[in-house]
Amino acid sequence: MGKVLENEAFGLAAKDESGVLTPFSFSRRETGEKDVRFKVLFCGICHTDLSMAKNEWGFTTYPLVPGHEIVGVVTEVGTKVTKFNTGDKVGVGYMSRSCLSCDSCSDGEENYCPKMILTAGAKDYDNTMTHGGYSDHMVCAEDYIIRIPENLPLDGAAPLLCAGVTVYSPMKYHGLDKPGMHIGVVGLGGLGHIGVKLAKAMGNKVTVISTSDRKRDEAINRLGADAFLVSRDPKQMEDAVGTMDGIIDTVSATHPLLPLLGLLKYKGKLVMVGAPEKPLELPVMPLIFGRKMVVGSMIGGIKETQEMMDMAGKHNITADIELISADYVNTAMERLAKADVKYRFVIDVANTLKPTP
Amino acid sequence: MAKSPETEHPNKVFGWAARDKSGLLSPFNFSRRDNGENDVTVKILFCGVCHTDLHTIKNDWGYSYYPVVPGHEIVGIATKVGKNVTKFKEGDRVGVGVITGSCQSCESCDQDLENYCPQMSFTYNAIASDGTKNYGGYSENIVVDQRFVLRFPESLPSDSGAPLLCAGITVYSPMKYYGMTEAGKHLGVAGLGGLGHVAVKIGKAFGLKVTVISSSPAKEEEAISQLGADSFLVTTDPQKMKAAIGTMDYIIDTISAVHALYPLLGLLKVNGKLIALGLPAKPLELPMFPLVLGRKMVGGSDIGGMKETQEMLDFCAKHNITADIELIKMDEINTAMERLAKSDVKYRFVIDVANSLSPP
């Protein structure tokens, strides 16, 4: 690892539970022999950034520089770096380090390593806090850097680093990536809209499940979903009972699971990727009588993040974004809290983030 | 005019039934069909008392059709076989489990998964394909389509083998389906009743390390010295529960009361699997963070298909696995049900039908 904290950096940080982001100067380590240093071009705003900025989960350390959907261009590589060169377009997602020696790390599941370090807001192995991509540049170990395919626009690719792999990983792990399968996607936000695109690219039939009819036209005509189901309409739900092989549930608010379990076919799988804070009610009988399961998932390993990114490159999949300037970020956070975005904010960091005065 | 249970079918039969949700069982005259060309008539020797029997006679789930003759862990002797029956002959020792009908032509049935057939019918408290009601094993005999009759292995005793027909397959099937049979892995069994004690034995037969997870410290000694569990975890001991966090690959949850999933999920390693087999009357609380942060799973399972049930019986015969039972007479059934409601049985009541069921 390089010398600790010698290079100046600037960004936006939340300083208290109001979650309001303001200019913040800090420093980053020298580029170590296995590090990649890159200038940040774009950074996506994930709902997790909002939850962490406001300390909703109770483990935020301030000041917090959020941002884990980070895309940029390499400016320096360490002497032992083999996979990247200056000028490469790269990205970093939700994690920036893991122990590399436990079973999870050996199996390419660094995201489940008990010593996994978050890219933003965690204490790194050298006891310094990690600061995320709402900043001018990043330094990151080579093992956690993702190459962005040449053909993908960088701003639209950034959200894939979290939202993309978060949906991709459980679909592969639970065998929901087979062409012809019927996948439901609950919630049409950052995760949901990418879920639709990835599932279509995998050859699935996709039904979006939403609480209102408002998003039907977009879901079908713009995002490519095959069908749209309003969960508050009993007739629509009844007609769809027992039709889905899997459901990706991206909803982070409390919501009923019973109707979703009913939509699953025998041995169907309900994948929870939006993590409601309070426990949900789990009716056990539908699980038992249909041999169904409820599973959780969190991002994905590095190898599979790269795999997902390459697949996105092959199928020209990017997020639908609203590009914003750095000084809009607090307004964006307020709008995100109301789900008022189609479907991900991305900060135009390089062009709009000014050094701290 | 609707036919009465006694006249619905040509052959008079005697058994015990519950007539209302008091769940009180008493002598009951009814009738069974003639032995058809695909049927086997079974003289019943023994019938296990499953917790489902108790739930059904008390209408806990709201769909009991009284009068109910329970019983789906049936062992007996084939006394008649229809002309199309090839697998069994008169005098064979056979078993009948939880289901006695399915459509026999859908995708599930074609895959030997009759238990997931949408037209599957239960051995009791269900309507058969001919529109008549099914009555279960608390009776002299039963007439069953050969597809739903099992060969009872030579070495399995009829009385202590009977509970395998529900409890055994209920545990065996998900262990195979969810890949919970890798020798050396660590299985937690939550709840030590009819299902739980069989899960311990089957888990050990697969070469797993088995920990019983229970709220009753009194069960520890038996669990280890008699059932063969490797260790015992008392859920009300916070220190022991904390020390056991993240140590189990799988958990079979047999607890039928409403209970907290959070501490059980905490016991699982990353990628751990919790299989819910108990049927609580109300939903459970499922905390999301443990599922998401550890890629954990909660799955369900419902008995097994006929092929797999036979496989399970043969597996149990090979490994000398039987249930630990308390043999009772038919007229002791109501007391047994009261005790079962308090989990006061080690670990399954079995009715000695042939020797104690007699018409008044």
mmCIF file of C-alpha atoms in Angstrom, chain B residues 22-348:
data_model
loop_
_atom_site.group_PDB
_atom_site.id
_atom_site.type_symbol
_atom_site.label_atom_id
_atom_site.label_comp_id
_atom_site.label_asym_id
_atom_site.label_seq_id
_atom_site.Cartn_x
_atom_site.Cartn_y
_atom_site.Cartn_z
ATOM 1 C CA SER B 22 -63.313 -29.357 19.081
ATOM 2 C CA GLY B 23 -61.167 -31.982 17.376
ATOM 3 C CA LEU B 24 -62.602 -34.736 19.519
ATOM 4 C CA LEU B 25 -62.218 -38.083 17.734
ATOM 5 C CA SER B 26 -64.762 -40.859 18.117
ATOM 6 C CA PRO B 27 -65.928 -44.014 16.326
ATOM 7 C CA PHE B 28 -67.212 -43.413 12.843
ATOM 8 C CA ASN B 29 -68.831 -45.674 10.271
ATOM 9 C CA PHE B 30 -68.151 -44.887 6.644
ATOM 10 C CA SER B 31 -67.451 -46.722 3.398
ATOM 11 C CA ARG B 32 -64.777 -47.203 0.793
ATOM 12 C CA ARG B 33 -64.852 -47.937 -2.924
ATOM 13 C CA ASP B 34 -64.413 -51.350 -4.473
ATOM 14 C CA ASN B 35 -60.852 -52.227 -5.366
ATOM 15 C CA GLY B 36 -60.462 -50.960 -8.929
ATOM 16 C CA GLU B 37 -58.111 -52.365 -11.537
ATOM 17 C CA ASN B 38 -55.363 -49.933 -10.545
ATOM 18 C CA ASP B 39 -56.011 -50.115 -6.818
ATOM 19 C CA VAL B 40 -54.458 -51.786 -3.815
ATOM 20 C CA THR B 41 -56.561 -52.411 -0.704
ATOM 21 C CA VAL B 42 -54.472 -52.108 2.433
ATOM 22 C CA LYS B 43 -55.402 -53.579 5.792
ATOM 23 C CA ILE B 44 -53.970 -51.002 8.152
ATOM 24 C CA LEU B 45 -51.560 -52.184 10.847
ATOM 25 C CA PHE B 46 -50.193 -48.886 12.144
ATOM 26 C CA CYS B 47 -50.793 -45.185 11.560
ATOM 27 C CA GLY B 48 -48.575 -42.351 12.771
ATOM 28 C CA VAL B 49 -50.076 -39.233 14.339
ATOM 29 C CA CYS B 50 -48.722 -36.189 12.506
ATOM 30 C CA HIS B 51 -49.128 -32.642 13.816
ATOM 31 C CA THR B 52 -51.061 -31.935 10.634
ATOM 32 C CA ASP B 53 -53.708 -34.374 11.906
ATOM 33 C CA LEU B 54 -54.123 -32.153 14.956
ATOM 34 C CA HIS B 55 -54.243 -28.938 12.898
ATOM 35 C CA THR B 56 -56.874 -30.466 10.630
ATOM 36 C CA ILE B 57 -59.212 -31.865 13.261
ATOM 37 C CA LYS B 58 -59.242 -28.466 14.960
ATOM 38 C CA ASN B 59 -59.689 -26.621 11.662
ATOM 39 C CA ASP B 60 -56.618 -24.471 12.414
ATOM 40 C CA TRP B 61 -56.200 -23.672 8.740
ATOM 41 C CA GLY B 62 -59.843 -23.058 8.005
ATOM 42 C CA TYR B 63 -60.445 -25.744 5.389
ATOM 43 C CA SER B 64 -61.437 -28.858 7.288
ATOM 44 C CA TYR B 65 -64.425 -30.768 5.853
ATOM 45 C CA TYR B 66 -65.984 -32.638 8.735
ATOM 46 C CA PRO B 67 -66.204 -35.449 9.518
ATOM 47 C CA VAL B 68 -62.444 -35.873 9.179
ATOM 48 C CA VAL B 69 -60.742 -39.260 9.480
ATOM 49 C CA PRO B 70 -57.064 -38.258 9.777
ATOM 50 C CA GLY B 71 -53.938 -40.338 9.259
ATOM 51 C CA HIS B 72 -51.325 -40.269 6.507
ATOM 52 C CA GLU B 73 -48.467 -42.319 7.912
ATOM 53 C CA ILE B 74 -50.007 -45.707 7.157
ATOM 54 C CA VAL B 75 -48.341 -49.108 7.131
ATOM 55 C CA GLY B 76 -50.307 -52.262 6.372
ATOM 56 C CA ILE B 77 -50.707 -55.397 4.309
ATOM 57 C CA ALA B 78 -52.038 -55.510 0.767
ATOM 58 C CA THR B 79 -55.165 -57.660 0.838
ATOM 59 C CA LYS B 80 -56.334 -57.068 -2.725
ATOM 60 C CA VAL B 81 -54.619 -55.838 -5.871
ATOM 61 C CA GLY B 82 -56.373 -54.783 -9.088
ATOM 62 C CA LYS B 83 -55.617 -56.538 -12.385
ATOM 63 C CA ASN B 84 -53.412 -53.716 -13.639
ATOM 64 C CA VAL B 85 -51.321 -53.654 -10.498
ATOM 65 C CA THR B 86 -47.821 -54.913 -11.199
ATOM 66 C CA LYS B 87 -45.723 -53.649 -8.332
ATOM 67 C CA PHE B 88 -47.583 -55.281 -5.468
ATOM 68 C CA LYS B 89 -49.215 -58.566 -4.640
ATOM 69 C CA GLU B 90 -51.449 -59.733 -1.852
ATOM 70 C CA GLY B 91 -49.575 -60.116 1.402
ATOM 71 C CA ASP B 92 -46.992 -57.429 0.640
ATOM 72 C CA ARG B 93 -46.199 -54.972 3.389
ATOM 73 C CA VAL B 94 -46.918 -51.501 2.041
ATOM 74 C CA GLY B 95 -47.118 -47.876 3.053
ATOM 75 C CA VAL B 96 -49.410 -44.990 2.184
ATOM 76 C CA GLY B 97 -48.355 -41.436 2.855
ATOM 77 C CA VAL B 98 -49.718 -37.949 2.517
ATOM 78 C CA ILE B 99 -51.144 -38.050 -1.004
ATOM 79 C CA THR B 100 -53.319 -40.579 -2.776
ATOM 80 C CA GLY B 101 -54.147 -38.834 -6.033
ATOM 81 C CA SER B 102 -52.833 -36.548 -8.764
ATOM 82 C CA CYS B 103 -53.656 -35.885 -12.403
ATOM 83 C CA GLN B 104 -50.849 -38.201 -13.562
ATOM 84 C CA SER B 105 -50.412 -36.242 -16.788
ATOM 85 C CA CYS B 106 -49.016 -32.775 -16.035
ATOM 86 C CA GLU B 107 -45.404 -31.636 -16.037
ATOM 87 C CA SER B 108 -45.074 -32.161 -12.283
ATOM 88 C CA CYS B 109 -46.515 -35.681 -12.437
ATOM 89 C CA ASP B 110 -44.289 -36.539 -15.406
ATOM 90 C CA GLN B 111 -41.302 -35.542 -13.301
ATOM 91 C CA ASP B 112 -42.395 -37.749 -10.391
ATOM 92 C CA LEU B 113 -43.417 -34.638 -8.470
ATOM 93 C CA GLU B 114 -47.015 -35.618 -7.778
ATOM 94 C CA ASN B 115 -46.844 -33.527 -4.602
ATOM 95 C CA TYR B 116 -46.677 -30.344 -6.696
ATOM 96 C CA CYS B 117 -49.398 -31.350 -9.145
ATOM 97 C CA PRO B 118 -52.151 -28.708 -9.084
ATOM 98 C CA GLN B 119 -54.710 -31.525 -8.837
ATOM 99 C CA MET B 120 -52.939 -33.433 -6.137
ATOM 100 C CA SER B 121 -55.307 -34.837 -3.494
ATOM 101 C CA PHE B 122 -54.450 -35.580 0.110
ATOM 102 C CA THR B 123 -55.022 -38.929 1.768
ATOM 103 C CA TYR B 124 -57.603 -37.316 4.000
ATOM 104 C CA ASN B 125 -59.742 -34.195 4.157
ATOM 105 C CA ALA B 126 -59.695 -33.822 0.388
ATOM 106 C CA ILE B 127 -61.978 -34.502 -2.515
ATOM 107 C CA ALA B 128 -60.929 -37.345 -4.798
ATOM 108 C CA SER B 129 -61.190 -37.167 -8.567
ATOM 109 C CA ASP B 130 -64.574 -38.939 -8.421
ATOM 110 C CA GLY B 131 -65.949 -36.171 -6.212
ATOM 111 C CA THR B 132 -66.081 -38.229 -3.027
ATOM 112 C CA LYS B 133 -64.245 -37.400 0.177
ATOM 113 C CA ASN B 134 -60.976 -39.004 1.192
ATOM 114 C CA TYR B 135 -60.716 -40.616 4.619
ATOM 115 C CA GLY B 136 -57.342 -41.407 6.145
ATOM 116 C CA GLY B 137 -55.520 -44.037 8.144
ATOM 117 C CA TYR B 138 -57.272 -43.948 11.515
ATOM 118 C CA SER B 139 -59.371 -46.754 10.044
ATOM 119 C CA GLU B 140 -59.402 -50.482 9.255
ATOM 120 C CA ASN B 141 -58.327 -50.263 5.667
ATOM 121 C CA ILE B 142 -57.773 -47.938 2.737
ATOM 122 C CA VAL B 143 -58.070 -48.347 -1.037
ATOM 123 C CA VAL B 144 -55.353 -46.541 -2.986
ATOM 124 C CA ASP B 145 -54.221 -46.246 -6.603
ATOM 125 C CA GLN B 146 -51.007 -48.253 -6.950
ATOM 126 C CA ARG B 147 -49.054 -45.146 -7.925
ATOM 127 C CA PHE B 148 -49.483 -43.856 -4.381
ATOM 128 C CA VAL B 149 -48.604 -47.073 -2.578
ATOM 129 C CA LEU B 150 -45.072 -47.672 -1.352
ATOM 130 C CA ARG B 151 -43.153 -50.869 -0.882
ATOM 131 C CA PHE B 152 -42.156 -51.080 2.758
ATOM 132 C CA PRO B 153 -38.540 -52.304 3.040
ATOM 133 C CA GLU B 154 -38.013 -55.635 4.807
ATOM 134 C CA SER B 155 -35.801 -54.278 7.517
ATOM 135 C CA LEU B 156 -38.005 -51.365 8.545
ATOM 136 C CA PRO B 157 -40.344 -52.149 11.438
ATOM 137 C CA SER B 158 -43.965 -51.303 10.600
ATOM 138 C CA ASP B 159 -44.632 -49.289 13.740
ATOM 139 C CA SER B 160 -41.534 -47.120 13.970
ATOM 140 C CA GLY B 161 -41.213 -46.935 10.212
ATOM 141 C CA ALA B 162 -44.711 -45.494 9.723
ATOM 142 C CA PRO B 163 -43.824 -41.852 10.576
ATOM 143 C CA LEU B 164 -41.244 -41.820 7.805
ATOM 144 C CA LEU B 165 -44.128 -41.675 5.339
ATOM 145 C CA CYS B 166 -44.675 -38.032 6.215
ATOM 146 C CA ALA B 167 -41.973 -36.840 8.619
ATOM 147 C CA GLY B 168 -39.241 -38.736 6.790
ATOM 148 C CA ILE B 169 -39.993 -37.513 3.293
ATOM 149 C CA THR B 170 -40.780 -33.991 4.523
ATOM 150 C CA VAL B 171 -37.191 -33.718 5.706
ATOM 151 C CA TYR B 172 -35.459 -35.865 3.076
ATOM 152 C CA SER B 173 -36.884 -34.105 0.007
ATOM 153 C CA PRO B 174 -35.659 -30.560 0.745
ATOM 154 C CA MET B 175 -32.300 -31.861 1.915
ATOM 155 C CA LYS B 176 -31.799 -33.357 -1.543
ATOM 156 C CA TYR B 177 -33.441 -30.520 -3.505
ATOM 157 C CA TYR B 178 -31.593 -27.692 -1.798
ATOM 158 C CA GLY B 179 -28.250 -29.494 -1.841
ATOM 159 C CA MET B 180 -27.989 -29.981 1.899
ATOM 160 C CA THR B 181 -26.315 -33.362 1.853
ATOM 161 C CA GLU B 182 -22.611 -32.558 1.544
ATOM 162 C CA ALA B 183 -20.768 -34.663 4.117
ATOM 163 C CA GLY B 184 -18.924 -32.558 6.662
ATOM 164 C CA LYS B 185 -21.213 -29.558 6.378
ATOM 165 C CA HIS B 186 -23.067 -28.274 9.416
ATOM 166 C CA LEU B 187 -26.843 -28.695 9.714
ATOM 167 C CA GLY B 188 -28.956 -27.003 12.368
ATOM 168 C CA VAL B 189 -32.300 -28.616 13.218
ATOM 169 C CA ALA B 190 -34.674 -26.153 14.838
ATOM 170 C CA GLY B 191 -37.351 -27.863 16.882
ATOM 171 C CA LEU B 192 -37.085 -31.402 18.198
ATOM 172 C CA GLY B 193 -40.426 -33.052 17.587
ATOM 173 C CA GLY B 194 -41.648 -35.547 15.014
ATOM 174 C CA LEU B 195 -39.935 -33.827 12.072
ATOM 175 C CA GLY B 196 -36.936 -32.603 14.002
ATOM 176 C CA HIS B 197 -35.834 -35.895 15.460
ATOM 177 C CA VAL B 198 -36.041 -37.597 12.066
ATOM 178 C CA ALA B 199 -34.059 -34.695 10.558
ATOM 179 C CA VAL B 200 -31.264 -35.332 13.059
ATOM 180 C CA LYS B 201 -31.056 -38.989 12.089
ATOM 181 C CA ILE B 202 -31.199 -38.355 8.341
ATOM 182 C CA GLY B 203 -28.673 -35.532 8.671
ATOM 183 C CA LYS B 204 -26.249 -37.831 10.452
ATOM 184 C CA ALA B 205 -26.781 -40.500 7.790
ATOM 185 C CA PHE B 206 -25.673 -37.942 5.168
ATOM 186 C CA GLY B 207 -22.478 -37.384 7.121
ATOM 187 C CA LEU B 208 -23.393 -33.921 8.337
ATOM 188 C CA LYS B 209 -22.462 -32.377 11.626
ATOM 189 C CA VAL B 210 -25.836 -31.806 13.329
ATOM 190 C CA THR B 211 -26.739 -29.229 15.962
ATOM 191 C CA VAL B 212 -30.196 -29.266 17.508
ATOM 192 C CA ILE B 213 -31.548 -25.752 18.081
ATOM 193 C CA SER B 214 -34.188 -25.750 20.777
ATOM 194 C CA SER B 215 -35.777 -23.648 23.500
ATOM 195 C CA SER B 216 -35.924 -26.669 25.848
ATOM 196 C CA PRO B 217 -32.631 -27.430 27.636
ATOM 197 C CA ALA B 218 -34.231 -30.625 28.945
ATOM 198 C CA LYS B 219 -33.981 -32.200 25.498
ATOM 199 C CA GLU B 220 -30.216 -31.902 25.269
ATOM 200 C CA GLU B 221 -29.207 -35.224 26.738
ATOM 201 C CA GLU B 222 -31.534 -37.272 24.563
ATOM 202 C CA ALA B 223 -30.648 -35.275 21.482
ATOM 203 C CA ILE B 224 -27.010 -36.195 21.865
ATOM 204 C CA SER B 225 -26.971 -39.619 23.435
ATOM 205 C CA GLN B 226 -30.063 -41.096 21.826
ATOM 206 C CA LEU B 227 -30.577 -39.297 18.556
ATOM 207 C CA GLY B 228 -26.922 -38.816 17.719
ATOM 208 C CA ALA B 229 -26.806 -35.020 17.405
ATOM 209 C CA ASP B 230 -23.305 -33.564 17.686
ATOM 210 C CA SER B 231 -24.336 -30.558 19.721
ATOM 211 C CA PHE B 232 -27.282 -28.725 21.205
ATOM 212 C CA LEU B 233 -27.946 -24.987 21.133
ATOM 213 C CA VAL B 234 -30.415 -23.446 23.538
ATOM 214 C CA THR B 235 -32.033 -20.445 21.870
ATOM 215 C CA THR B 236 -32.614 -18.706 25.192
ATOM 216 C CA ASP B 237 -28.891 -18.617 25.991
ATOM 217 C CA PRO B 238 -27.623 -15.371 24.409
ATOM 218 C CA GLN B 239 -23.951 -16.169 24.843
ATOM 219 C CA LYS B 240 -24.186 -19.573 23.200
ATOM 220 C CA MET B 241 -26.312 -18.135 20.384
ATOM 221 C CA LYS B 242 -23.739 -15.401 19.809
ATOM 222 C CA ALA B 243 -20.896 -17.900 19.713
ATOM 223 C CA ALA B 244 -22.784 -19.921 17.103
ATOM 224 C CA ILE B 245 -23.330 -17.013 14.704
ATOM 225 C CA GLY B 246 -22.306 -17.779 11.141
ATOM 226 C CA THR B 247 -21.468 -21.437 11.793
ATOM 227 C CA MET B 248 -24.174 -23.377 9.983
ATOM 228 C CA ASP B 249 -24.455 -24.226 6.311
ATOM 229 C CA TYR B 250 -28.102 -25.244 6.543
ATOM 230 C CA ILE B 251 -31.016 -25.086 8.936
ATOM 231 C CA ILE B 252 -34.120 -27.268 8.829
ATOM 232 C CA ASP B 253 -36.766 -25.297 10.690
ATOM 233 C CA THR B 254 -39.493 -27.633 11.944
ATOM 234 C CA ILE B 255 -41.028 -25.271 14.469
ATOM 235 C CA SER B 256 -44.763 -25.059 13.895
ATOM 236 C CA ALA B 257 -45.496 -22.142 16.181
ATOM 237 C CA VAL B 258 -44.864 -18.556 15.138
ATOM 238 C CA HIS B 259 -41.222 -17.844 15.962
ATOM 239 C CA ALA B 260 -38.421 -15.411 15.226
ATOM 240 C CA LEU B 261 -36.371 -16.052 12.090
ATOM 241 C CA TYR B 262 -33.783 -13.384 12.811
ATOM 242 C CA PRO B 263 -31.696 -15.398 15.300
ATOM 243 C CA LEU B 264 -31.854 -18.496 13.076
ATOM 244 C CA LEU B 265 -30.704 -16.542 10.025
ATOM 245 C CA GLY B 266 -27.817 -15.234 12.097
ATOM 246 C CA LEU B 267 -26.622 -18.788 12.699
ATOM 247 C CA LEU B 268 -26.193 -19.355 8.970
ATOM 248 C CA LYS B 269 -22.945 -18.801 7.128
ATOM 249 C CA VAL B 270 -22.859 -16.714 3.938
ATOM 250 C CA ASN B 271 -24.970 -18.486 1.269
ATOM 251 C CA GLY B 272 -26.711 -20.382 4.054
ATOM 252 C CA LYS B 273 -30.118 -21.964 3.550
ATOM 253 C CA LEU B 274 -33.024 -22.109 5.956
ATOM 254 C CA ILE B 275 -35.792 -24.481 4.971
ATOM 255 C CA ALA B 276 -39.136 -23.775 6.589
ATOM 256 C CA LEU B 277 -41.161 -26.959 7.105
ATOM 257 C CA GLY B 278 -43.387 -26.137 10.040
ATOM 258 C CA LEU B 279 -46.750 -24.613 9.170
ATOM 259 C CA PRO B 280 -47.410 -21.750 11.562
ATOM 260 C CA ALA B 281 -50.929 -20.373 11.405
ATOM 261 C CA LYS B 282 -49.661 -16.810 10.922
ATOM 262 C CA PRO B 283 -46.871 -15.336 8.767
ATOM 263 C CA LEU B 284 -43.380 -15.058 10.204
ATOM 264 C CA GLU B 285 -41.296 -11.903 10.326
ATOM 265 C CA LEU B 286 -38.519 -11.977 7.767
ATOM 266 C CA PRO B 287 -35.708 -9.469 8.334
ATOM 267 C CA MET B 288 -34.179 -8.462 5.017
ATOM 268 C CA PHE B 289 -30.688 -7.361 5.985
ATOM 269 C CA PRO B 290 -29.411 -10.806 6.981
ATOM 270 C CA LEU B 291 -30.755 -12.227 3.714
ATOM 271 C CA VAL B 292 -29.220 -9.504 1.588
ATOM 272 C CA LEU B 293 -25.887 -9.095 3.348
ATOM 273 C CA GLY B 294 -25.217 -12.836 3.468
ATOM 274 C CA ARG B 295 -26.982 -14.033 0.313
ATOM 275 C CA LYS B 296 -29.066 -16.274 2.518
ATOM 276 C CA MET B 297 -32.205 -18.065 1.573
ATOM 277 C CA VAL B 298 -35.491 -19.119 3.104
ATOM 278 C CA GLY B 299 -37.145 -21.884 1.131
ATOM 279 C CA GLY B 300 -40.104 -24.184 1.592
ATOM 280 C CA SER B 301 -40.808 -27.771 0.729
ATOM 281 C CA ASP B 302 -43.861 -30.020 0.720
ATOM 282 C CA ILE B 303 -43.377 -33.738 1.354
ATOM 283 C CA GLY B 304 -42.026 -35.380 -1.809
ATOM 284 C CA GLY B 305 -43.073 -37.249 -4.919
ATOM 285 C CA MET B 306 -43.766 -40.975 -4.835
ATOM 286 C CA LYS B 307 -40.439 -41.988 -6.409
ATOM 287 C CA GLU B 308 -38.540 -39.903 -3.912
ATOM 288 C CA THR B 309 -40.623 -41.214 -1.004
ATOM 289 C CA GLN B 310 -39.669 -44.759 -1.999
ATOM 290 C CA GLU B 311 -36.041 -43.644 -2.276
ATOM 291 C CA MET B 312 -36.261 -42.175 1.209
ATOM 292 C CA LEU B 313 -37.704 -45.395 2.664
ATOM 293 C CA ASP B 314 -34.915 -47.420 1.088
ATOM 294 C CA PHE B 315 -32.336 -44.905 2.363
ATOM 295 C CA CYS B 316 -33.743 -45.148 5.881
ATOM 296 C CA ALA B 317 -33.789 -48.942 5.713
ATOM 297 C CA LYS B 318 -30.140 -48.935 4.631
ATOM 298 C CA HIS B 319 -29.134 -46.615 7.482
ATOM 299 C CA ASN B 320 -31.456 -48.192 10.082
ATOM 300 C CA ILE B 321 -33.385 -44.989 10.536
ATOM 301 C CA THR B 322 -36.761 -45.239 12.207
ATOM 302 C CA ALA B 323 -38.799 -42.805 14.248
ATOM 303 C CA ASP B 324 -38.755 -42.853 18.041
ATOM 304 C CA ILE B 325 -42.376 -43.608 18.822
ATOM 305 C CA GLU B 326 -44.912 -44.047 21.568
ATOM 306 C CA LEU B 327 -47.340 -46.764 20.545
ATOM 307 C CA ILE B 328 -50.942 -46.061 21.549
ATOM 308 C CA LYS B 329 -54.323 -47.699 21.252
ATOM 309 C CA MET B 330 -57.001 -46.151 19.110
ATOM 310 C CA ASP B 331 -59.108 -45.134 22.091
ATOM 311 C CA GLU B 332 -56.152 -43.249 23.564
ATOM 312 C CA ILE B 333 -56.052 -40.911 20.597
ATOM 313 C CA ASN B 334 -57.746 -37.924 22.221
ATOM 314 C CA THR B 335 -55.321 -37.914 25.128
ATOM 315 C CA ALA B 336 -52.495 -38.264 22.633
ATOM 316 C CA MET B 337 -53.759 -35.220 20.721
ATOM 317 C CA GLU B 338 -53.845 -33.162 23.930
ATOM 318 C CA ARG B 339 -50.289 -34.198 24.689
ATOM 319 C CA LEU B 340 -49.196 -33.508 21.108
ATOM 320 C CA ALA B 341 -50.575 -29.970 21.421
ATOM 321 C CA LYS B 342 -48.123 -29.511 24.299
ATOM 322 C CA SER B 343 -45.292 -31.269 22.429
ATOM 323 C CA ASP B 344 -45.389 -33.929 25.105
ATOM 324 C CA VAL B 345 -44.223 -36.890 23.069
ATOM 325 C CA LYS B 346 -40.901 -38.459 22.194
ATOM 326 C CA TYR B 347 -41.280 -38.034 19.322
ATOM 327 C CA ARG B 348 -44.254 -39.460 17.398
#
